[in-house]
mmCIF file of C-alpha atoms and ligand atoms in Angstrom:
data_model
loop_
_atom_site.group_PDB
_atom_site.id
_atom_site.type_symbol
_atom_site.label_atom_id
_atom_site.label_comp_id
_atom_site.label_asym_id
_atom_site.label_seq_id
_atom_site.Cartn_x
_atom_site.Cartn_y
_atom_site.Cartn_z
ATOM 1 C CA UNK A 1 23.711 24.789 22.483
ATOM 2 C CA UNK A 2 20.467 23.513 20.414
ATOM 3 C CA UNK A 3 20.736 20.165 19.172
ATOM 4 C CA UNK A 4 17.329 17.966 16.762
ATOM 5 C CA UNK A 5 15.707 15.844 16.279
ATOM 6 C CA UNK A 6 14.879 13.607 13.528
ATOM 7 C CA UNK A 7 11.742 11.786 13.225
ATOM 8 C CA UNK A 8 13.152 8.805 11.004
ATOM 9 C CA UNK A 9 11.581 5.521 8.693
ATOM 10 C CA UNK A 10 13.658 2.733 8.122
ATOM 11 C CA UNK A 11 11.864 1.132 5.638
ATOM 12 C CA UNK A 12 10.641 -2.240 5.572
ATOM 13 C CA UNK A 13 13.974 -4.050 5.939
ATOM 14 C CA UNK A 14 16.262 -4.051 3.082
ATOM 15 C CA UNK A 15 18.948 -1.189 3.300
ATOM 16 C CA UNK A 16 18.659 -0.301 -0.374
ATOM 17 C CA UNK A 17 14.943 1.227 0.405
ATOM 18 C CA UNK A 18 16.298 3.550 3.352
ATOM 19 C CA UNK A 19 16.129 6.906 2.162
ATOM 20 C CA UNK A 20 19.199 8.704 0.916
ATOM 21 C CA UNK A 21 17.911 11.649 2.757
ATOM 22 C CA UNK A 22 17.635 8.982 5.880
ATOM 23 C CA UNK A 23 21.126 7.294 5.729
ATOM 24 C CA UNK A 24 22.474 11.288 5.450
ATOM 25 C CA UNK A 25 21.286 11.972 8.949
ATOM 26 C CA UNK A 26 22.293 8.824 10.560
ATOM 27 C CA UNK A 27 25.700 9.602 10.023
ATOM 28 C CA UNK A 28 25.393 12.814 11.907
ATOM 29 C CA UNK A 29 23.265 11.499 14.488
ATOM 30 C CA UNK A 30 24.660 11.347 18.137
ATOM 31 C CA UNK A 31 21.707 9.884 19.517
ATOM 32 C CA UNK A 32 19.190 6.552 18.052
ATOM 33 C CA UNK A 33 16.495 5.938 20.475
ATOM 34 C CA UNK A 34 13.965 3.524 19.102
ATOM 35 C CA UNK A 35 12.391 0.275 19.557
ATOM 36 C CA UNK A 36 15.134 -2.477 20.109
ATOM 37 C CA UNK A 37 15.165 -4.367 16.893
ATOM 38 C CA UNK A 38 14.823 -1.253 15.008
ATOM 39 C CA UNK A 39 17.778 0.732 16.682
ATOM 40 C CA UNK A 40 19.976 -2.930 15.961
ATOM 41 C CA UNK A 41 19.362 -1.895 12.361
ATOM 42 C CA UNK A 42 21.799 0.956 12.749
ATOM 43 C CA UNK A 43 25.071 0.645 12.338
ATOM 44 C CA UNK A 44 27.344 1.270 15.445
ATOM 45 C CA UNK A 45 30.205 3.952 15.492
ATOM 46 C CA UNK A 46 32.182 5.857 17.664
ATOM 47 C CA UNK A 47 30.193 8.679 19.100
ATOM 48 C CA UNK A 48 26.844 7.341 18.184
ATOM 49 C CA UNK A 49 25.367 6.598 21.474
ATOM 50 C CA UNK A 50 21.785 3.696 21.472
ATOM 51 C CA UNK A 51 18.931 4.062 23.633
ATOM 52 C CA UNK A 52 16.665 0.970 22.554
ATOM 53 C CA UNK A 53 13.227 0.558 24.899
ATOM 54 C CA UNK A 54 10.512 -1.734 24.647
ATOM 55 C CA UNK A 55 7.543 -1.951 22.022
ATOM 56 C CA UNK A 56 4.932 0.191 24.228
ATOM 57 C CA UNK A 57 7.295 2.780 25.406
ATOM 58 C CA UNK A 58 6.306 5.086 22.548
ATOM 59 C CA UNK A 59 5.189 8.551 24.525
ATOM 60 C CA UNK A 60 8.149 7.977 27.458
ATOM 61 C CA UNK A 61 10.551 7.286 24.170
ATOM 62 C CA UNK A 62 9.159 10.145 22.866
ATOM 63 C CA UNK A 63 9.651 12.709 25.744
ATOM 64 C CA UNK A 64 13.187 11.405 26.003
ATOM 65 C CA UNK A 65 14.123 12.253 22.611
ATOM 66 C CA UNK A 66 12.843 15.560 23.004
ATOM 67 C CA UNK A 67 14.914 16.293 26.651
ATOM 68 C CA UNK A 68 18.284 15.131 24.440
ATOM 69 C CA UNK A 69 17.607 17.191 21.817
ATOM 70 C CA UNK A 70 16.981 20.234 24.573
ATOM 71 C CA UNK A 71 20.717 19.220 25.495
ATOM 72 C CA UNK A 72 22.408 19.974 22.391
ATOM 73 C CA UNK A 73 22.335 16.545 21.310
ATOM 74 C CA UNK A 74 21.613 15.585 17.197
ATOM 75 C CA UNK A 75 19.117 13.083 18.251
ATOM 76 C CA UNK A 76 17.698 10.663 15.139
ATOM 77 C CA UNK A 77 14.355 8.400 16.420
ATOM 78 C CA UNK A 78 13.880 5.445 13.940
ATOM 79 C CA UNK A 79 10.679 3.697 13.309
ATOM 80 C CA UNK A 80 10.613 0.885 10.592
ATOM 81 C CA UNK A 81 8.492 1.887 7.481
ATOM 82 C CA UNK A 82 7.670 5.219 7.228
ATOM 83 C CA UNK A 83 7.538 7.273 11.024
ATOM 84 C CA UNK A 84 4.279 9.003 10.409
ATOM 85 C CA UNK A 85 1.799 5.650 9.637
ATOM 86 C CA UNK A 86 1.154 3.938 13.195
ATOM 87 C CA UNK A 87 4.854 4.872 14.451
ATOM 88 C CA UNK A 88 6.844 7.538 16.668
ATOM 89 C CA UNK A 89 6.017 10.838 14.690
ATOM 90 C CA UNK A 90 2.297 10.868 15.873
ATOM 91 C CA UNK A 91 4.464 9.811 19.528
ATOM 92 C CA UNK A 92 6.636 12.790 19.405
ATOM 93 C CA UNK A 93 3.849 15.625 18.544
ATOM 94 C CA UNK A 94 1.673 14.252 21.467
ATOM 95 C CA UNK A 95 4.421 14.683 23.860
ATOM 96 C CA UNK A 96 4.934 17.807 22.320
ATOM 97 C CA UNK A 97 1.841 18.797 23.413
ATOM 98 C CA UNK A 98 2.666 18.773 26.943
ATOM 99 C CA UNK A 99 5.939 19.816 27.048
ATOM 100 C CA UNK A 100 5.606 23.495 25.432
ATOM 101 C CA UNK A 101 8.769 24.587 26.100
ATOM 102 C CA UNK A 102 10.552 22.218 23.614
ATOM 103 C CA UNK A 103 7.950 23.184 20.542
ATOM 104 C CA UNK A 104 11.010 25.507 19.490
ATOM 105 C CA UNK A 105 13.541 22.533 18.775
ATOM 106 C CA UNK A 106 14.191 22.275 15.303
ATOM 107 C CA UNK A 107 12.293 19.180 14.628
ATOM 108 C CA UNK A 108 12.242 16.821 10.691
ATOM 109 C CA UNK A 109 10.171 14.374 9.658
ATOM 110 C CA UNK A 110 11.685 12.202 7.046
ATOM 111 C CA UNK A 111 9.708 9.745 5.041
ATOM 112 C CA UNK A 112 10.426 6.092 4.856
ATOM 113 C CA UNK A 113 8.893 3.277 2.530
ATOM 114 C CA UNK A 114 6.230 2.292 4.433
ATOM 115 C CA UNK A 115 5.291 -1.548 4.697
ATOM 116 C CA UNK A 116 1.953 -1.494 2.513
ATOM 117 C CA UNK A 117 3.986 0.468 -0.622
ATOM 118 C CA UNK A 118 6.505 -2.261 -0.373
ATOM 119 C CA UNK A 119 4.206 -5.209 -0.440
ATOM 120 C CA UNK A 120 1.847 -3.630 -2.991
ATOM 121 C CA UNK A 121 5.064 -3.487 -5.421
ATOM 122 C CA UNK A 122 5.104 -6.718 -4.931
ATOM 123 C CA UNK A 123 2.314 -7.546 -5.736
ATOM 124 C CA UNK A 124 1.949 -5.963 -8.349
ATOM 125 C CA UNK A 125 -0.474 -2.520 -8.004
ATOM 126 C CA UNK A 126 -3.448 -3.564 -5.780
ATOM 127 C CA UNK A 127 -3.386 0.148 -4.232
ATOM 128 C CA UNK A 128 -3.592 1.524 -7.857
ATOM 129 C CA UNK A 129 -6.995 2.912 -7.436
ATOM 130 C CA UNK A 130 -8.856 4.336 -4.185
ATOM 131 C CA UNK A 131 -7.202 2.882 -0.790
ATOM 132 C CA UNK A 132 -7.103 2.920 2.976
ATOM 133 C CA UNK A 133 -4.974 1.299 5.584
ATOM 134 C CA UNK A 134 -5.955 0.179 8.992
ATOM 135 C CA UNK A 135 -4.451 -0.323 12.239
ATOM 136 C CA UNK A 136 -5.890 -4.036 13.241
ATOM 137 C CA UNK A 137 -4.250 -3.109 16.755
ATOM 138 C CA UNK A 138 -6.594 -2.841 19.281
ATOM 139 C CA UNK A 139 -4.587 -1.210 21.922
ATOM 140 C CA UNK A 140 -5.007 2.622 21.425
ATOM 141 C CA UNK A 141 -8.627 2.242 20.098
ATOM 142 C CA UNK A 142 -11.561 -0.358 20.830
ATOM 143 C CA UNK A 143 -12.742 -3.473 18.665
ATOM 144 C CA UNK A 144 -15.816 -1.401 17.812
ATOM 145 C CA UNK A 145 -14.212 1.347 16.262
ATOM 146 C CA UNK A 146 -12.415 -1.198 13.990
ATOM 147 C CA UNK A 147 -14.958 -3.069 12.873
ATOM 148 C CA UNK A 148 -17.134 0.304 11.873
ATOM 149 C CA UNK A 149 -13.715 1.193 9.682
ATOM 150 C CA UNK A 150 -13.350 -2.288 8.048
ATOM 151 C CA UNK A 151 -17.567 -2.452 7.038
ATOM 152 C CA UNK A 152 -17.168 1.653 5.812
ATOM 153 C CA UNK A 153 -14.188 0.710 3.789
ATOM 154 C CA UNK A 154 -15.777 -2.741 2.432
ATOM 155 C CA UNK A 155 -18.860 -0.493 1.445
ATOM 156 C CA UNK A 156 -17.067 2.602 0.023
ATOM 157 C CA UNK A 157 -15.321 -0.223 -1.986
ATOM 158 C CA UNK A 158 -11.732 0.861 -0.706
ATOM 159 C CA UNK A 159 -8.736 -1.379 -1.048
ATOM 160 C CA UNK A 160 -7.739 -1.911 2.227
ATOM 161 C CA UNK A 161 -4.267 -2.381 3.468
ATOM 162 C CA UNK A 162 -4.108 -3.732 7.323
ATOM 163 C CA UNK A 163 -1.226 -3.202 9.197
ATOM 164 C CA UNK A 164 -0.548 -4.916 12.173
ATOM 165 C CA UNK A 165 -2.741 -8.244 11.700
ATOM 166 C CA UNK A 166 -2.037 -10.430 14.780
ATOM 167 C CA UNK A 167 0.033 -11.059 17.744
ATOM 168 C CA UNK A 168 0.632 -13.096 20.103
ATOM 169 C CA UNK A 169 -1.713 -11.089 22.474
ATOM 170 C CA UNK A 170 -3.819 -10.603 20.032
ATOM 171 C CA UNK A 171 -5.055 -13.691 17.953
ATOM 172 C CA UNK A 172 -8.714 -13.072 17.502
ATOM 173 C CA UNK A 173 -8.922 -9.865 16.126
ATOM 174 C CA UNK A 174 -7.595 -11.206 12.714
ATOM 175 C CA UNK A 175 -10.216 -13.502 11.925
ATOM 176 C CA UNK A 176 -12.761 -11.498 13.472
ATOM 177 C CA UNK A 177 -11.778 -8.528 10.533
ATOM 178 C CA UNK A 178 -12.009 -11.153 8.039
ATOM 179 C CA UNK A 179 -15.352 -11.846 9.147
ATOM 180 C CA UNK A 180 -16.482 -8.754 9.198
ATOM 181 C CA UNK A 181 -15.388 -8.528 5.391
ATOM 182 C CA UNK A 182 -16.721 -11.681 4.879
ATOM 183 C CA UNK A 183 -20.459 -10.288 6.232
ATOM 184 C CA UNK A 184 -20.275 -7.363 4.169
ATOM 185 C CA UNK A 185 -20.202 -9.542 0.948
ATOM 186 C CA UNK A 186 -16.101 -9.088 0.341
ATOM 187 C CA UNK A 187 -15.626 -13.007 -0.166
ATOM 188 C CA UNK A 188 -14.653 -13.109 -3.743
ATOM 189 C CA UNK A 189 -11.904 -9.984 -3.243
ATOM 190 C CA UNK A 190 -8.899 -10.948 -3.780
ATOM 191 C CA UNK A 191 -6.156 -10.877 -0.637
ATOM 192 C CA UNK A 192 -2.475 -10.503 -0.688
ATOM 193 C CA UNK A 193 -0.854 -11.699 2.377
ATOM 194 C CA UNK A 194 2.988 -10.101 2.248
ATOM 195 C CA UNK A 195 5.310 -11.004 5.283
ATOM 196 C CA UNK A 196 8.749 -9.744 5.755
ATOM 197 C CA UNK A 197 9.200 -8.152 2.799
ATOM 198 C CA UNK A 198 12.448 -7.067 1.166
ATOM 199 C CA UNK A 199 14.056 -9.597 3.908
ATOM 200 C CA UNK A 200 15.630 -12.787 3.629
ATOM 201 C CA UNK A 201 12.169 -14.392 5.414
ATOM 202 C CA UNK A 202 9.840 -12.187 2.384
ATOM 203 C CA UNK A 203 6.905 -14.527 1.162
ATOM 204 C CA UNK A 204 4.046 -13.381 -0.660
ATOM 205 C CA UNK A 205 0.714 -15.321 -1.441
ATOM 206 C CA UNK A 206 -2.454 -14.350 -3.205
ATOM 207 C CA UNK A 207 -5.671 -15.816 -2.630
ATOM 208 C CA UNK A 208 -9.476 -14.933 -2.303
ATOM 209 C CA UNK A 209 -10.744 -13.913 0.884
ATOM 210 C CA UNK A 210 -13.532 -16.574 1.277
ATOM 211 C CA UNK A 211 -10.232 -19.023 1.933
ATOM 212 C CA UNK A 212 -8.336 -16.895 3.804
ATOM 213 C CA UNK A 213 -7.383 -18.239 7.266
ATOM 214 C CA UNK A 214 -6.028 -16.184 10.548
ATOM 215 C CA UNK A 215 -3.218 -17.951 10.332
ATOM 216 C CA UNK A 216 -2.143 -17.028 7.369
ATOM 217 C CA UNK A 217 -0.971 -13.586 9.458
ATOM 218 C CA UNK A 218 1.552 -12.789 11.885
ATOM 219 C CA UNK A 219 3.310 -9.374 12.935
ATOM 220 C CA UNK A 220 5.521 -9.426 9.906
ATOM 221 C CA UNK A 221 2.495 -9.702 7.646
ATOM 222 C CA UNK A 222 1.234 -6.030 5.341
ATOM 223 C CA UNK A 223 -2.490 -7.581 4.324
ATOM 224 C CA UNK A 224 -4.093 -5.985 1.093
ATOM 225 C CA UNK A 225 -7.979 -6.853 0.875
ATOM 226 C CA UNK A 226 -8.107 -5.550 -2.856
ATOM 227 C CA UNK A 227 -11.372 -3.651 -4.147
ATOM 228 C CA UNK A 228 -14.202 -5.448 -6.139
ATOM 229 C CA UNK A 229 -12.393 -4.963 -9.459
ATOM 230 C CA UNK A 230 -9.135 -5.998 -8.385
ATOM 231 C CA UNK A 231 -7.678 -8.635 -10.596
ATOM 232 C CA UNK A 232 -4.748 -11.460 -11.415
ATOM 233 C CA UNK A 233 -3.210 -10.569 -15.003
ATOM 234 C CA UNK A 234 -0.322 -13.635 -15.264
ATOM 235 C CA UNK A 235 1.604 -13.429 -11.527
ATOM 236 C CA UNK A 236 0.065 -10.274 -10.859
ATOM 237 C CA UNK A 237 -2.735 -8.792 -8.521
ATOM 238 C CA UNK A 238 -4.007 -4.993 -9.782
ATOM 239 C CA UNK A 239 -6.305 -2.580 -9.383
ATOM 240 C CA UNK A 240 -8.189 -0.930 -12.751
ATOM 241 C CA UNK A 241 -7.415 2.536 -12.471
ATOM 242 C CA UNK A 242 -11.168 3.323 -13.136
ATOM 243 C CA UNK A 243 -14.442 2.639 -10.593
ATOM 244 C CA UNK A 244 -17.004 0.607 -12.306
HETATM 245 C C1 SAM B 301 3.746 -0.826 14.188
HETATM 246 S S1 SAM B 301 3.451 -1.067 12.474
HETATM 247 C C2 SAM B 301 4.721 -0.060 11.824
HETATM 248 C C3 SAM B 301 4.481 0.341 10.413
HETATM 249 C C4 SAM B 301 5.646 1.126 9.818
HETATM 250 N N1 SAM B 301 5.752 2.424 10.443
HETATM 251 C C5 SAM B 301 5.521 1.268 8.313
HETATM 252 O O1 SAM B 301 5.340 2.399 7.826
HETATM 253 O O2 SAM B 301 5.613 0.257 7.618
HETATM 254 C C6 SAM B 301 4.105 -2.706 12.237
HETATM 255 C C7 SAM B 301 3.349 -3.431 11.120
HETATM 256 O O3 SAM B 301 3.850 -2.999 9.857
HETATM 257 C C8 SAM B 301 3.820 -4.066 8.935
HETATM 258 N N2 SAM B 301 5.205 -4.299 8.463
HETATM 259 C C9 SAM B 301 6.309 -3.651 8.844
HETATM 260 N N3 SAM B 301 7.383 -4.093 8.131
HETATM 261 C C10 SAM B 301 6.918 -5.047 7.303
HETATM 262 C C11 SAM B 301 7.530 -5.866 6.314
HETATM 263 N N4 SAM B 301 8.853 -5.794 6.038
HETATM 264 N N5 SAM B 301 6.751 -6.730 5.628
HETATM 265 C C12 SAM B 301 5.412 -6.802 5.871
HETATM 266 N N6 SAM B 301 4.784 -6.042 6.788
HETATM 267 C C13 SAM B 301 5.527 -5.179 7.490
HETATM 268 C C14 SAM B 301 3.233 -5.268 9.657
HETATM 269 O O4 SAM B 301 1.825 -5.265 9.457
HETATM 270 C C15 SAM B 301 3.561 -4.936 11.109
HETATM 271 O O5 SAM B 301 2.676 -5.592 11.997
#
């Protein structure tokens, strides 16, 4: 018996931007593996078995999914946002690599809302022109390679959305990106600073970057660095749709 797997995005948080095409294979899922607080966003029901696992377990989660769905099983793996920006799809293909004899499975990919679509509607349209995002994690890449990415994207005059701004374990690499933006003459860009959003704990703020403080980020927090022409009109932040 073949069972799947489902490469799945949650969305940023509230259940009314989950996918239609998301929610449909939930409900015939046997299997959620994911990290903890995202499989707790799943509704329980009989048959549907959990497998939660810790933040860094990403390959081993990865590998697991893959052996269930060898065993018939109809297994759905749920990131939050969308799965294929800095979450499990990447995960799953990697392990895929080494485990050949599961590259027959029939695999899907199903988009989510990621974080940085969520906050820029928010906003207002700061990723209306040219953008990139960046991973401000350092743990699968070095500081170096960062910093390179954040001065290229200052001086290509990208927006730039940053995912994963600060930690716990990791409380200078914030303020060391905003430095770097800082140095490449980014302080009068304007900065949206979007945490939680589309949950109860969603705040947004909007300020220039010269007085932006590391602080202002957490874990829950999308930050747009909008491009030199990025404006306010009334409560709004957007970007022209044309490069000067
Ligand atoms: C490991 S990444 C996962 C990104 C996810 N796959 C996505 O597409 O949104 C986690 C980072 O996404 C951002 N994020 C996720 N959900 C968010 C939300 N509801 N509001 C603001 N930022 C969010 C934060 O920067 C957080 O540190």
């Amino acid at each position: 018996m073949t069972g799947s797997l489902t490469i799945a995005g949650l969305g940023p948080g509230d259940e009314a931007l989950v996918t239609p095409e998301v929610t449909a294979a939930l409900a015939t899922a046997t299997d959620i593996l994911g990290y903890a607080p995202y499989v707790a966003r799943v509704a329980p029901r009989e048959g549907l078995t959990f497998h939660p696992s810790d933040n860094r377990m990403e390959l081993q989660r990865a590998a697991h999914a893959l052996r269930l769905a060898s065993e018939g099983r109809n297994v759905v793996l749920v990131s939050s946002g969308d799965s294929g920006i800095f979450a499990m799809a990447s995960a799953v293909f990697e392990a895929l690599e080494e485990t050949p004899q599961y590259q027959g499975l029939p695999i899907r990919v199903l988009p989510g809302v990621t974080a940085m679509l969520a906050a820029a509607a928010r906003a207002g349209a700061p990723l209306g022109h040219d953008f990139c995002a960046i991973n401000l994690s350092d743990n699968l890449k070095s500081w170096a390679v960062i910093e390179k990415r954040l001065r290229l994207a200052a001086e290509a005059d990208f927006a730039i959305a940053m995912y994963n701004p600060r930690s716990a374990s990791r409380l200078e690499g914030f303020g060391r990106a905003l430095s770097v933006l800082k140095e490449a003459g980014c302080g009068d860009r304007l900065v949206i600073f979007a945490r939680a959003v589309s949950t109860p704990d969603e705040r947004i703020e909007m300020i220039k970057l010269s007085e932006a403080l590391p602080e202002m980020a957490d874990m829950r927090t999308l930050v747009i660095i909008g491009n030199s022409a990025t404006r306010r009109v009334g409560r709004w932040v957007y970007a022209p749709r044309h490069a000067r």
